[in-house]
Coordinates of C-alpha atoms (C1' of nucleotides) in Angstrom, one line a residue:
Chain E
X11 CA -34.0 -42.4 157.4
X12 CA -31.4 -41.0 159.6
X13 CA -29.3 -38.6 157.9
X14 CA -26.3 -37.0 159.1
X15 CA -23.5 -34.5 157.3
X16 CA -20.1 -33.6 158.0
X17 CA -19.5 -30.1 157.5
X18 CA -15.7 -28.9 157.3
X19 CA -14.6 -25.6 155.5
X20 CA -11.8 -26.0 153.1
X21 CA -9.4 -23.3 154.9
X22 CA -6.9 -25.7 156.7
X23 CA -6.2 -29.2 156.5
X24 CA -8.5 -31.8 158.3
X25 CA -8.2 -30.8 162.0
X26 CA -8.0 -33.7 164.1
X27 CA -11.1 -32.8 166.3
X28 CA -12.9 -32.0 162.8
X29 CA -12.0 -35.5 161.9
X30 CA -13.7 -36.6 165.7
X31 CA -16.7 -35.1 164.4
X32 CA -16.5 -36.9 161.3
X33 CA -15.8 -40.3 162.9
X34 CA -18.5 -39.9 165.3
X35 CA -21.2 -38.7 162.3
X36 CA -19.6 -42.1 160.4
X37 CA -20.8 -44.1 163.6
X38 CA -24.0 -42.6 164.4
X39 CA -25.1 -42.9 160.4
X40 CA -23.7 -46.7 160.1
X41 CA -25.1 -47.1 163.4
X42 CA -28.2 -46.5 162.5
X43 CA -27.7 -47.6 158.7
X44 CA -28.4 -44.1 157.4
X45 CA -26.7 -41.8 155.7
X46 CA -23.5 -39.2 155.9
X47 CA -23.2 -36.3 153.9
X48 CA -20.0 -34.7 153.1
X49 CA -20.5 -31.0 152.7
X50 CA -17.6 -28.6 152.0
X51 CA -18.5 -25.3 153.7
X52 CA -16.9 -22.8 151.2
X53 CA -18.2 -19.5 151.4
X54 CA -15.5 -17.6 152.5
X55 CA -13.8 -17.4 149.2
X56 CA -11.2 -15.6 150.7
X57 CA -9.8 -18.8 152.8
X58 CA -10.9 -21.3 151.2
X59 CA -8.5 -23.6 149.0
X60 CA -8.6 -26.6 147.0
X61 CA -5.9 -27.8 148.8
X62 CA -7.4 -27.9 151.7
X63 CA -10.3 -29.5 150.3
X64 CA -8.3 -32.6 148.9
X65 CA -6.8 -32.7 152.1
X66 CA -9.8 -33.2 153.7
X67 CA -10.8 -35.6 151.1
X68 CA -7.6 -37.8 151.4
X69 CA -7.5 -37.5 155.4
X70 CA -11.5 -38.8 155.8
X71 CA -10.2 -41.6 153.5
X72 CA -7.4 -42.8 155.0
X73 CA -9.0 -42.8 158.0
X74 CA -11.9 -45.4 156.3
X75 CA -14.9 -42.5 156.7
X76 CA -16.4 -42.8 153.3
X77 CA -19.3 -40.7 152.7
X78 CA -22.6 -41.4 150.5
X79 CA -23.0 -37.7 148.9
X80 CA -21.0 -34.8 148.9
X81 CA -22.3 -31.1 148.3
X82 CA -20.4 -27.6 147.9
X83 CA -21.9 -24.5 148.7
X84 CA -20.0 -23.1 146.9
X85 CA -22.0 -24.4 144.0
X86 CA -25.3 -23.9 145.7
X87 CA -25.5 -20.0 145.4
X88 CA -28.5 -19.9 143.8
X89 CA -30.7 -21.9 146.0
X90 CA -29.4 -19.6 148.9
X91 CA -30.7 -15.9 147.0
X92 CA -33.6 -18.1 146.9
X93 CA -34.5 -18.2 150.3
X94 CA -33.0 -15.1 151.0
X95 CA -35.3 -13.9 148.9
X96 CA -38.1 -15.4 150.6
X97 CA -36.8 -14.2 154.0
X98 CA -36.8 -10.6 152.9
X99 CA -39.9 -11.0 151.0
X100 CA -41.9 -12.5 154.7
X101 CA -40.1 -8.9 156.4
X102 CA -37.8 -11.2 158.7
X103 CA -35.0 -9.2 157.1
X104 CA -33.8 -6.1 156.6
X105 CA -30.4 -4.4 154.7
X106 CA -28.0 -2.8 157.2
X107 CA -25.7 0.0 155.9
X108 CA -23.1 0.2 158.5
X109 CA -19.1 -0.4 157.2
X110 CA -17.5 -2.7 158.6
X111 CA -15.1 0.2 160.0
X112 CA -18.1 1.7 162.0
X113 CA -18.9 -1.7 163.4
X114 CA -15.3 -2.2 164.9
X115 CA -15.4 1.5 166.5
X116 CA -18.5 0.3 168.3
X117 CA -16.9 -2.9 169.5
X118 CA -14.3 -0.9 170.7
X119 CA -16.8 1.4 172.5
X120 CA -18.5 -1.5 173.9
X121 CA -15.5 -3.3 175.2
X122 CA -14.3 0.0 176.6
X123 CA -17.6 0.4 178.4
X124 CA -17.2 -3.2 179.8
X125 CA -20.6 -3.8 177.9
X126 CA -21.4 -6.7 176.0
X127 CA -21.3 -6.2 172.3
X128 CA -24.3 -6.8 170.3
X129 CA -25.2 -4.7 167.1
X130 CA -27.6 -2.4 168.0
X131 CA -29.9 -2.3 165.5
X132 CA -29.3 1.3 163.5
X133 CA -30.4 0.2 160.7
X134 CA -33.2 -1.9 161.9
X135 CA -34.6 1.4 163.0
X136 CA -34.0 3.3 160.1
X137 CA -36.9 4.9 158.6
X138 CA -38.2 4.3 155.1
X139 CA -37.1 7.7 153.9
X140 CA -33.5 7.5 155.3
X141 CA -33.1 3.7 154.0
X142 CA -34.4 5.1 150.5
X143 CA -31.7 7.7 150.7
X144 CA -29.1 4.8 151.4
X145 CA -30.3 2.9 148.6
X146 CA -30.5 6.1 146.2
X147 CA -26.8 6.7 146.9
X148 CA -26.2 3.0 145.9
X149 CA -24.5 2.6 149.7
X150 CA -23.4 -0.8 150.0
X151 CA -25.5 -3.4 152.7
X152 CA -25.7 -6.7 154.1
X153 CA -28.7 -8.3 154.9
X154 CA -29.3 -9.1 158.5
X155 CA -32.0 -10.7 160.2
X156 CA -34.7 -9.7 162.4
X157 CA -34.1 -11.7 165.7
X158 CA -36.7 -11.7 167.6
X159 CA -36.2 -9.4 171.0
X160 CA -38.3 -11.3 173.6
X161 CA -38.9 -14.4 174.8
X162 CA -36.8 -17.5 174.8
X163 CA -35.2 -19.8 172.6
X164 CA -34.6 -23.7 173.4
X165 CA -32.2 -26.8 172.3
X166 CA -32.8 -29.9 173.1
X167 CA -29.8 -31.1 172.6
X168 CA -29.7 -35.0 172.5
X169 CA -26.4 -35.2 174.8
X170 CA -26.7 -31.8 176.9
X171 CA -30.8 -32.0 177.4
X172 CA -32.3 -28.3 177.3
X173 CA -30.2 -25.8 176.7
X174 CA -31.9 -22.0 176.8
X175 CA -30.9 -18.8 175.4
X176 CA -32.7 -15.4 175.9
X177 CA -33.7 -14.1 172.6
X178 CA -32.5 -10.4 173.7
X179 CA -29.5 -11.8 173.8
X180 CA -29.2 -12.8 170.0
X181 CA -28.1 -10.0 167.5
X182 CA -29.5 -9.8 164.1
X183 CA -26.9 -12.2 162.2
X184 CA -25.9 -10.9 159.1
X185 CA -27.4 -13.9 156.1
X186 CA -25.8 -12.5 153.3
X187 CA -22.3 -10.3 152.7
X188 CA -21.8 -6.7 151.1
X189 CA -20.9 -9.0 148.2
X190 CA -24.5 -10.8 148.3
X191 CA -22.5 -14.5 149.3
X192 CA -24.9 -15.4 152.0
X193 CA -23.2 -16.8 155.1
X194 CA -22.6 -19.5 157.5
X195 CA -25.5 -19.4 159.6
X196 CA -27.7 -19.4 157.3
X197 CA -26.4 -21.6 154.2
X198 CA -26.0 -24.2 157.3
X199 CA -29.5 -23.9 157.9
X200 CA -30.7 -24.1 154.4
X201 CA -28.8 -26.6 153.6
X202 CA -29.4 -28.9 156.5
X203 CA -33.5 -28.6 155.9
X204 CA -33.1 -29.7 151.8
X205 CA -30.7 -32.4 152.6
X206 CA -33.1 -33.6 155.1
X207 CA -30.9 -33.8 157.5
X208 CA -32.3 -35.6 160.8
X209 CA -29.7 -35.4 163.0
X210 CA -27.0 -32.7 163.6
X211 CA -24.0 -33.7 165.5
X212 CA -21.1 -31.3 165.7
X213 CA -18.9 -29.8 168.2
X214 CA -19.7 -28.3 171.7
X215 CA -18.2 -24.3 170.0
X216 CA -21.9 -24.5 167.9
X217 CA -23.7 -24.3 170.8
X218 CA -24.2 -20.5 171.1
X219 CA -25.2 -20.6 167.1
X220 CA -27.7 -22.8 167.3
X221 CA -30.1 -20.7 169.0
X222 CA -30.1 -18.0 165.7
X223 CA -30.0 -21.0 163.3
X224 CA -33.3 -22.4 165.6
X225 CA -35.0 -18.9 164.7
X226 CA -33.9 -19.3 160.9
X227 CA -35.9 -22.5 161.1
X228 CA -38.9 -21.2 162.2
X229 CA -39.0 -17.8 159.6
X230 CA -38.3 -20.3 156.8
X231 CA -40.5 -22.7 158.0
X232 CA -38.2 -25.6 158.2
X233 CA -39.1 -28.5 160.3
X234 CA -36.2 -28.3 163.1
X235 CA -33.4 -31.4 163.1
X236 CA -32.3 -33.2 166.2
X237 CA -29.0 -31.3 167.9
X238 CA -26.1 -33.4 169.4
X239 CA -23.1 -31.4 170.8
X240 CA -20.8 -33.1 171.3
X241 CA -17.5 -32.2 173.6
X242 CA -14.4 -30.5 172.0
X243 CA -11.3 -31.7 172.5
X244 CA -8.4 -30.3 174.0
X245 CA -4.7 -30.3 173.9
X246 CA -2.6 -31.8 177.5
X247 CA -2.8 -28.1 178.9
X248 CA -6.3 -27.7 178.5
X249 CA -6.1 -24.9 176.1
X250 CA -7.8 -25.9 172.4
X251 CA -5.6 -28.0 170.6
X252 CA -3.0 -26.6 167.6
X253 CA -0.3 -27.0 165.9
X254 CA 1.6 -25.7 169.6
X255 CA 0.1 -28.4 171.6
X256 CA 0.9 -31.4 168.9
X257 CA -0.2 -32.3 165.7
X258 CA -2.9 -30.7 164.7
X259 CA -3.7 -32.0 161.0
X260 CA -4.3 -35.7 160.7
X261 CA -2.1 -35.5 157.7
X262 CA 0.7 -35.2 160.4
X263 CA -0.3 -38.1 162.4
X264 CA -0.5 -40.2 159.3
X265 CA 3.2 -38.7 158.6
X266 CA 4.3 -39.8 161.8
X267 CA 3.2 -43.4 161.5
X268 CA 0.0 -44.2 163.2
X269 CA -2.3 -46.4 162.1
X270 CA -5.7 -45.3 160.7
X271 CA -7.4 -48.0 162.8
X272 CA -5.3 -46.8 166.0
X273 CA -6.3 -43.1 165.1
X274 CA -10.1 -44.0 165.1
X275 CA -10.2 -46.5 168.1
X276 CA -8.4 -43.7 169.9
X277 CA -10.6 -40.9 168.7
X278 CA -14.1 -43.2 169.1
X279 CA -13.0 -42.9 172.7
X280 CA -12.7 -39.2 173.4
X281 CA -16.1 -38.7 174.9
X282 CA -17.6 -42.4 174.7
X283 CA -17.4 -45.1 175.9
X284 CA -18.7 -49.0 174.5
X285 CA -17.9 -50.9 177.6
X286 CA -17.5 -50.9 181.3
X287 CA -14.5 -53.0 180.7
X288 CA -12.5 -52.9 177.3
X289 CA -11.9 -50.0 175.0
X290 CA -9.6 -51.7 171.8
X291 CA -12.8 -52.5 169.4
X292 CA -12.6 -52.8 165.6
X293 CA -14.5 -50.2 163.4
X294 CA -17.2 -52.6 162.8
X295 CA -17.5 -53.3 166.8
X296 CA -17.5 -49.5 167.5
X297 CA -20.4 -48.9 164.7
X298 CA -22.8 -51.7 166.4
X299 CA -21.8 -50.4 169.9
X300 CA -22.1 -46.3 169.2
X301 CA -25.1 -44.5 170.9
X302 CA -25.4 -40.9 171.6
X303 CA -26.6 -41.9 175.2
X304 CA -22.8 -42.8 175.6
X305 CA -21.7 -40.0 174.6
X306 CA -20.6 -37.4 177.2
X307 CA -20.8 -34.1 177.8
X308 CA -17.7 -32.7 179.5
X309 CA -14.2 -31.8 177.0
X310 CA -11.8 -34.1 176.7
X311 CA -7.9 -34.4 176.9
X312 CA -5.7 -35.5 174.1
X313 CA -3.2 -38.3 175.5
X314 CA -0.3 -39.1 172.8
X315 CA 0.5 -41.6 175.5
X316 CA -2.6 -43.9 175.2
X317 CA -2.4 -43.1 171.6
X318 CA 0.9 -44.4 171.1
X319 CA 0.1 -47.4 173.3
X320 CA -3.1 -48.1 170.9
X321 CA -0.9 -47.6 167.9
X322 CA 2.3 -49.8 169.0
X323 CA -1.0 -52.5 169.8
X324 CA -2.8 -52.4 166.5
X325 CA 1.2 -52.6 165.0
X326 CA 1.6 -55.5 166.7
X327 CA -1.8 -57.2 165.4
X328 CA -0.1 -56.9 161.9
X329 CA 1.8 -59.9 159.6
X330 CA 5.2 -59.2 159.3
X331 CA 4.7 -58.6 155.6
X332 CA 1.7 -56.1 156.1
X333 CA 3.9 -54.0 158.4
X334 CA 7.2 -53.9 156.0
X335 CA 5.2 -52.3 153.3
X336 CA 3.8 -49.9 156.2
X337 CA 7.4 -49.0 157.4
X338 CA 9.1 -49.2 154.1
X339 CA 8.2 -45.5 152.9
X340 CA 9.2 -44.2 156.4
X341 CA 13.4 -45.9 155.6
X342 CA 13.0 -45.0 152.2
X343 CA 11.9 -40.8 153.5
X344 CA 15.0 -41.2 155.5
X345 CA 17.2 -42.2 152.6
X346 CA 17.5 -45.8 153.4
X347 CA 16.3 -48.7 150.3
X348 CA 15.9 -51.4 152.4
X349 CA 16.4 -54.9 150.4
X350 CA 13.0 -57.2 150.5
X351 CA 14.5 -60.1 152.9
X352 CA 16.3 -58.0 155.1
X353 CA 13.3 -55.8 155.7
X354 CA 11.5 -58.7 156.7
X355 CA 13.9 -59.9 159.0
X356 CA 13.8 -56.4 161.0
X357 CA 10.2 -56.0 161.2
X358 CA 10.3 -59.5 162.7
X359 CA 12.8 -58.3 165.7
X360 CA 11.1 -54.6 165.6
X361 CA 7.3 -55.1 165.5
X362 CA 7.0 -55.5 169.7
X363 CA 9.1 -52.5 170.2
X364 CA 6.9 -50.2 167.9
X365 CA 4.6 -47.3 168.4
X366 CA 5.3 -45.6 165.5
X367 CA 5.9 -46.4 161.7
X368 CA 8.5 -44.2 161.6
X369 CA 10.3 -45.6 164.6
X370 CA 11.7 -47.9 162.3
X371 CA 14.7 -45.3 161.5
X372 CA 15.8 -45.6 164.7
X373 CA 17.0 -49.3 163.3
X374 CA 18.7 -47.9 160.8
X375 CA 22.2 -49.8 161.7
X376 CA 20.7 -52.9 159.8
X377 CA 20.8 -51.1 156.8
X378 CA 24.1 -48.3 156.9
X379 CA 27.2 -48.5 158.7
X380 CA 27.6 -47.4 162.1
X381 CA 28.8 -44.1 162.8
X382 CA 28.1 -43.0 166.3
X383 CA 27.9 -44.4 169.5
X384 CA 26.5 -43.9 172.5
X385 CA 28.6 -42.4 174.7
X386 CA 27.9 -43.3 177.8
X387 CA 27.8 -46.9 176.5
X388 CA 31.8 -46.1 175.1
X389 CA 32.7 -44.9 178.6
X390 CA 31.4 -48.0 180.2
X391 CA 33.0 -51.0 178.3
X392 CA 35.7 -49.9 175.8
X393 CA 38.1 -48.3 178.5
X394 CA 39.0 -50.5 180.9
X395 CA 41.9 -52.4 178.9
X396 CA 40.8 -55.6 180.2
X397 CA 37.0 -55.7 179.4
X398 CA 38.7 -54.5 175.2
X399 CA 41.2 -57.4 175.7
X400 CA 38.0 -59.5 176.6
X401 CA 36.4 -58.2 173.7
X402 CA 39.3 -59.1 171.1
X403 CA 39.3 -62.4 172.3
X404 CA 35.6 -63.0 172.3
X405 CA 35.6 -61.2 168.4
X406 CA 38.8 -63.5 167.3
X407 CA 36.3 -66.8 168.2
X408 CA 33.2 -66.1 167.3
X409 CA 34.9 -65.5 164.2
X410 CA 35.0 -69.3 163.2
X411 CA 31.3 -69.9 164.4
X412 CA 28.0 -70.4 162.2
X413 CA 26.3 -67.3 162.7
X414 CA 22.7 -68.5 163.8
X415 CA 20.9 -67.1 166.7
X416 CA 21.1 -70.4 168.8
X417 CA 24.4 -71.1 167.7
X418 CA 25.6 -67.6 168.8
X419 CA 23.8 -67.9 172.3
X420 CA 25.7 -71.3 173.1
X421 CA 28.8 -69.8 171.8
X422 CA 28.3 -66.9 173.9
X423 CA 27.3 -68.0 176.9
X424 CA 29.8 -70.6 177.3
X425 CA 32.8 -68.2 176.5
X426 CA 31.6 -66.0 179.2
X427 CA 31.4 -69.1 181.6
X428 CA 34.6 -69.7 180.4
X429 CA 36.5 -66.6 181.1
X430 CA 34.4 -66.3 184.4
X431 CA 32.3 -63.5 183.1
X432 CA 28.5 -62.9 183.2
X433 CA 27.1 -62.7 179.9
X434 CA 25.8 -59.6 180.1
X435 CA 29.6 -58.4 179.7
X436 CA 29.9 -59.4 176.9
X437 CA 26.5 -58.8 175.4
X438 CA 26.3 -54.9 176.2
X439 CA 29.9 -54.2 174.0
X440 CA 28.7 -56.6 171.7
X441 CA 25.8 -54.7 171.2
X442 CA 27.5 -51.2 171.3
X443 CA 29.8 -52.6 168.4
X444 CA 27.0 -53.4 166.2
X445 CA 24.6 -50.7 166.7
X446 CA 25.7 -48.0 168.3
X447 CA 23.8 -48.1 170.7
X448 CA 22.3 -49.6 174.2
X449 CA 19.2 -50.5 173.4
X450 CA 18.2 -52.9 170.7
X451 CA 16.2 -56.4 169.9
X452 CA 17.6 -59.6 171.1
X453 CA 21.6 -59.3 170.3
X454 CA 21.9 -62.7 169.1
X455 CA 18.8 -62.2 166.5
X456 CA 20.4 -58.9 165.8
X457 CA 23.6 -60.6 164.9
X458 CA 21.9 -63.3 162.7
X459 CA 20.6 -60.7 160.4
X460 CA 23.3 -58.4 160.4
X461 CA 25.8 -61.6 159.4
X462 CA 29.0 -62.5 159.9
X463 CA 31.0 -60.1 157.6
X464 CA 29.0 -57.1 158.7
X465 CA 29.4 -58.3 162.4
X466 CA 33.2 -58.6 162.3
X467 CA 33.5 -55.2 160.6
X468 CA 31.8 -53.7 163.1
X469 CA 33.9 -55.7 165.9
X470 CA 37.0 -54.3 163.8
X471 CA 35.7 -50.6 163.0
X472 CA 34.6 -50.3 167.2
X473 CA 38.6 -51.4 168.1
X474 CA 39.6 -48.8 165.9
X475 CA 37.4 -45.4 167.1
X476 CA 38.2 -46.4 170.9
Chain R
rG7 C1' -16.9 -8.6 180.7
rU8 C1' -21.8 -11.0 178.9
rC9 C1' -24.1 -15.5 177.6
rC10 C1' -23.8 -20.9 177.3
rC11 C1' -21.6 -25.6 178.6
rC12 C1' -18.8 -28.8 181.7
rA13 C1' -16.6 -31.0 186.5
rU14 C1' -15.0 -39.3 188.9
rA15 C1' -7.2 -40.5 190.0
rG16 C1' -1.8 -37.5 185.9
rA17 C1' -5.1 -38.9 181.1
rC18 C1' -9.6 -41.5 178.8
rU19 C1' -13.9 -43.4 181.0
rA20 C1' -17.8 -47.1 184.0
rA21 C1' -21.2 -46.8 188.0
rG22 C1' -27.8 -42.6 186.1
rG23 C1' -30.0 -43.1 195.0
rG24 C1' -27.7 -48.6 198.2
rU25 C1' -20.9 -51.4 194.6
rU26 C1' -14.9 -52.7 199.1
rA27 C1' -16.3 -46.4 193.4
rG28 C1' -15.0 -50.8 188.1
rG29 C1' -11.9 -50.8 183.4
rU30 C1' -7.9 -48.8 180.1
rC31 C1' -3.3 -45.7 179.4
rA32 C1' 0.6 -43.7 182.3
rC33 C1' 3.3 -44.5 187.0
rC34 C1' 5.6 -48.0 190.8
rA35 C1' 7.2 -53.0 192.3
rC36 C1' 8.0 -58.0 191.1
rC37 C1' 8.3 -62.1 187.3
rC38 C1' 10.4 -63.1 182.5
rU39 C1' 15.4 -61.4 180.7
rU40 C1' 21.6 -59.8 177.3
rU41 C1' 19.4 -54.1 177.0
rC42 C1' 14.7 -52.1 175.3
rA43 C1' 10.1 -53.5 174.2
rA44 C1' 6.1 -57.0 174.5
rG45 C1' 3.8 -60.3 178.1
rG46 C1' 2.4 -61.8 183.2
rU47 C1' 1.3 -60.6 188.5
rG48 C1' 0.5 -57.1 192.2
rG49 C1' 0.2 -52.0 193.7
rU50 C1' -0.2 -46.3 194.4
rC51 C1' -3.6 -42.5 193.0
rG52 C1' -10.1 -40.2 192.2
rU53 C1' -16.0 -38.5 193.1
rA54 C1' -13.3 -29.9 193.1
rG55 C1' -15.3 -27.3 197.8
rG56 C1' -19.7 -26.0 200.7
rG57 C1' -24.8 -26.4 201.6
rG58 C1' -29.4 -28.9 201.1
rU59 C1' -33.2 -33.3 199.6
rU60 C1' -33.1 -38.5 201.5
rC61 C1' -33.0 -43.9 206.0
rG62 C1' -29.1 -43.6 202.3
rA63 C1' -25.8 -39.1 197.3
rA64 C1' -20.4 -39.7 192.7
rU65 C1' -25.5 -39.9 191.2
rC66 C1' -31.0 -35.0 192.5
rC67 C1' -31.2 -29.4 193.8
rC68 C1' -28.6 -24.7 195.1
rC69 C1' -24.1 -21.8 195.8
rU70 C1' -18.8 -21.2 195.2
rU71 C1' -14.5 -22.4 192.7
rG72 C1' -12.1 -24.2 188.5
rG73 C1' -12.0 -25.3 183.2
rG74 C1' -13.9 -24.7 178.3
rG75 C1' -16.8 -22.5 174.4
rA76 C1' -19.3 -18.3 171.9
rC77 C1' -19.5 -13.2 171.4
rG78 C1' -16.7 -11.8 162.9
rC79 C1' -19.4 -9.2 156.3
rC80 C1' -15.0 -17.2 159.7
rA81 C1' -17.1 -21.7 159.7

RNA sequence: GUCCCCAUAGACUAAGGGUUAGGUCACCACCCUUUCAAGGUGGUCGUAGGGGUUCGAAUCCCCUUGGGGACGCCA
C-alpha cells in the first residue's frame, strides 16, 4: 500500500507552500487510495510550540486534508538512541568534539578563502588516545556520521529523473546534538523506513538532503522509498514567498475570506496540471485526475489575481444562505450585527461582485448610516445648483411611491424622460446619497432593501453636508 | 563562492520530433448596462540566447545567460 506523510515542524504557523505539500501528499495518497501520515517534526525544542502545532492542525482541516495517523517525534526519542546506537555500534559513526564556536571560526575562514565549507573531519581523524582524552575530560560531542568520501550518490526522483551528487561533496551530518536529541536528517530517515513509507513527496529545498539521508538508508539497512520533489513556490518577485511578499500563513488567507475549496483548486494547480483545457475541478475531480507525471518540475509563481478570480467563482457557486453565514463573522469583526433578512437581501445583490468574504464590509451602508462620500462623486453632481434642484424634486416624488425595485425603475425612468434627462443623472446622485459612494449593486435593488425611510434620510442628510 | 535543480506570453499551464504552439487568469475592445461586478464575443502578448542531431526541434544533446534551492548542534 502506498503510503505517504506530511512532515511540518511546529515553529510557525502552516506556511502556505507547506500546506501545497500537504495538498499534493492528500492527492497522491487518495489517489492511489493509500495512506497520509501526519508527522509533527519537533526536535528542535527550542522553536517548536504548541501553538504552532494546533495551527497546523486547524489550517490542514479547514482546508479538508484529513490525515489517517499522526506521529511526534518528539515522543519517539527512544526509538531514535536506538538506531543511533546501532549506527555507532556498525562504526558508521563517530563523536565529534568541536564547539560550536570553533565551527563558526572555520566557516568564517572558509568563506574568507572563497572555499566551500564542509567540516573537515578533525575529529574523524582523531586518534584513539586523543578521543579517550576527550571523553576522560567529560568534553561534550555530537555524533556525526561517516559519509562515505568516494564515489557517487543517485536520486531517482519520480518528477526530476536522476539526480547525482558526489559523495566528496557530502559532510559528515551531525545525527544527534550535544544534548543527545538526534536530528533532522536522521529522525526523517528513521522514521520514514518504520512507517513504511513508500513514497516521499516534499519540496524542491530537500533535494540537496536527500543524498546524506540516501546513505543513512543504506548503513541502517533500510529499503530506500520513492523521492518526488516537487517545485517550490514563489512570491510575484520571484524571491521565496513570506510574510513581505503576501500572506504567508494560511491562517491569514482563511482571515481574509477565501474559500478552502478556492485555496486548494488554486494550490492543486501550482505545478500541475489535470487538463489541456479546464483548471476549476472539485476536490474529488482533482484526487481521480492527480499523477506525479503531471507534476512539473520548474518553481512556480503565486498569483493573488487568479486566486481571487477562483475564490469570487467558488463564491458565486454558493446559496445565498450558505454564503451569509460565511460573510456574517467578517460584518460582525467589523462591528456590524447584521439582522437575518437583511443579510440575506445583501448577499443576494453582493454575491457576483465578490472575491473576498470580507469584501462584504465594503457594503457596510446597508447596515450603518452614511458618513462619507466620495469626493469626487460630491464634486460631480451636488454643485451645480440645477442638477441639486433636480435632485430635490426627484426626492420630493419618489417620496409617495411603493418602494419596489420595478416600481422604482418606472418611476425613475420616466421622471428623467420627463425633465429631459438621461437616467444616468439621476441614478449616479441617487447612488451617492445612499452609499456614499460610486460604485454599488443595482441602485433600484439597493433602494428596495435599504427602504423608504432609510432612503429619504439619506436624500435629506446628502442636502444637508453639500 | 561550491553543489544541485529549473527555463513555453505579465502569471499558471497544454503540446513528450511533424499542431495556424492549445487552455485559464490578467490585459485591451465590443456587447449587455444606472455604476461596479458577473456573463457573452473578439483580440494583443510566448517557446531566454547560441550551437548541434534530424527531412523536420518548444520537444533530444552541448554551451551561455537568467532564476531558484542547499551549503546549521533548523526542519
Amino acid at each position: 500500500m502506498v503510503t505517504v506523510r506530511f512532515a511540518p515542524s511546529p515553529t510557525g504557523n502552516l506556511h502556505i507552500g507547506g500546506a501545497r505539500t500537504a495538498l499534493f501528499n492528500y492527492l497522491f495518497a487518495k489517489n492511489q487510495k493509500g495512506k497520509l501520515l501526519l508527522r509533527i517534526e519537533d526536535t528542535d525544542k527550542e522553536r517548536s510550540k504548541k501553538v504552532y502545532e494546533d495551527n497546523i492542525f486547524a489550517s490542514l482541516k479547514w482546508l479538508g486534508l484529513e490525515w489517517d495517523e499522526l506521529y511526534r517525534q518528539s515522543e519517539r526519542m527512544e526509538t531514535y538512541k536506538e538506531y543511533a546506537k546501532k549506527l555507532e555500534t556498525s562504526g558508521h559513526t563517530y563523536r565529534c568534539y568541536c564547539t560550536k564556536e570553533e565551527l563558526d571560526q572555520k566557516r568564517k575562514l572558509y568563506e574568507k578563502l572563497k572555499k566551500p565549507y564542509k567540516y573537515d573531519g578533525t575529529c574523524r581523524k582523531l586518534s584513539p588516545e586523543e578521543a579517550q582524552d576527550k571523553e576522560k575530560k567529560g568534553s561534550p560531542f555530537v555524533v556525526r556520521f561517516k559519509m562515505p568520501s568516494s564515489g557517487q550518490t543517485v536520486i531517482n526522483d519520480l518528477v526530476r529523473g536522476k539526480i547525482s551528487f558526489e559523495n566528496s561533496e557530502l559532510d559528515d551530518i551531525i545525527i544527534s546534538r550535544t544534548d543527545g536529541i538526534p536530528t533532522y536528517n536522521f529522525c526523517v530517515v528513521v522514521d520514514d523506513a518504520l512507517m513504511q513509507v513508500t513514497h516521499i513527496l516534499r519540496g524542491e529545498d530537500h533535494i540537496s538532503n536527500t543524498p546524506r539521508q540516501i546513505q543513512l538508508y543504506a548503513a541502517l539497512g533500510f529499503k530506500l522509498p520513492e523521492f518526488a520533489h516537487i517545485p517550490l513556490i514563489l512570491a510575484s518577485d520571484k524571491s521565496r514567498l513570506s510574510k513581505r511578499a503576501g500572506a504567508a500563513a494560511v491562517t491569514e488567507y482563511q482571515e481574509e475570506g477565501y474559500l478552502p475549496e478556492a485555496l486548494i483548486n488554486f494550490l492543486s494547480l501550482l505545478g500541475c496540471s489535470y487538463s489541456a483545457s479546464e483548471e476549476i475541478f472539485p476536490l474529488s475531480e482533482i484526487i481521480n485526475r492527480f499523477s506525479l507525471k503531471n507534476v512539473n518540475k520548474s518553481a512556480a509563481i503565486f498569483d493573488f489575481t487568479k486566486l481571487d478570480y477562483l475564490n469570487g467563482y467558488y463564491i458565486r457557486q454558493k446559496s445565498e444562505t450558505e454564503i451569509a453565514g460565511l460573510v456574517k463573522p467578517f460584518l460582525l469583526k467589523a462591528g456590524i450585527t447584521p439582522g437575518e433578512q437583511t443579510l440575506l437581501k445583501v448577499v443576494k445583490l453582493e454575491k457576483e461582485r465578490l472575491k473576498k468574504l470580507a469584501d462584504i464590509v465594503d457594503s457596510k451602508y446597508f447596515f450603518t448610516e452614511v458618513t462619507e462620500y466620495d469626493p469626487a462623486g460630491m464634486e460631480k453632481h451636488f454643485k451645480d445648483p440645477l442638477k441639486i434642484e433636480l435632485f430635490k424634486k426627484f426626492r420630493e416624488e419618489i417620496a409617495g411611491i411603493d418602494f419596489k425595485t420595478a416600481e422604482l425603475e418606472t418611476f425613475t425612468r420616466s421622471f428623467a424622460e420627463k425633465n429631459g434627462k438621461k437616467l444616468g443623472e439621476l441614478v449616479h446622485p441617487v447612488r451617492l446619497a445612499l452609499t456614499g459612494k460610486l460604485i454599488s449593486p443595482g441602485l433600484f435593488e439597493v433602494m428596495e432593501v435599504l427602504g423608504k425611510d432609510t432612503c429619504l434620510k439619506r436624500f435629506d442628510k446628502i442636502l444637508q453636508v453639500i
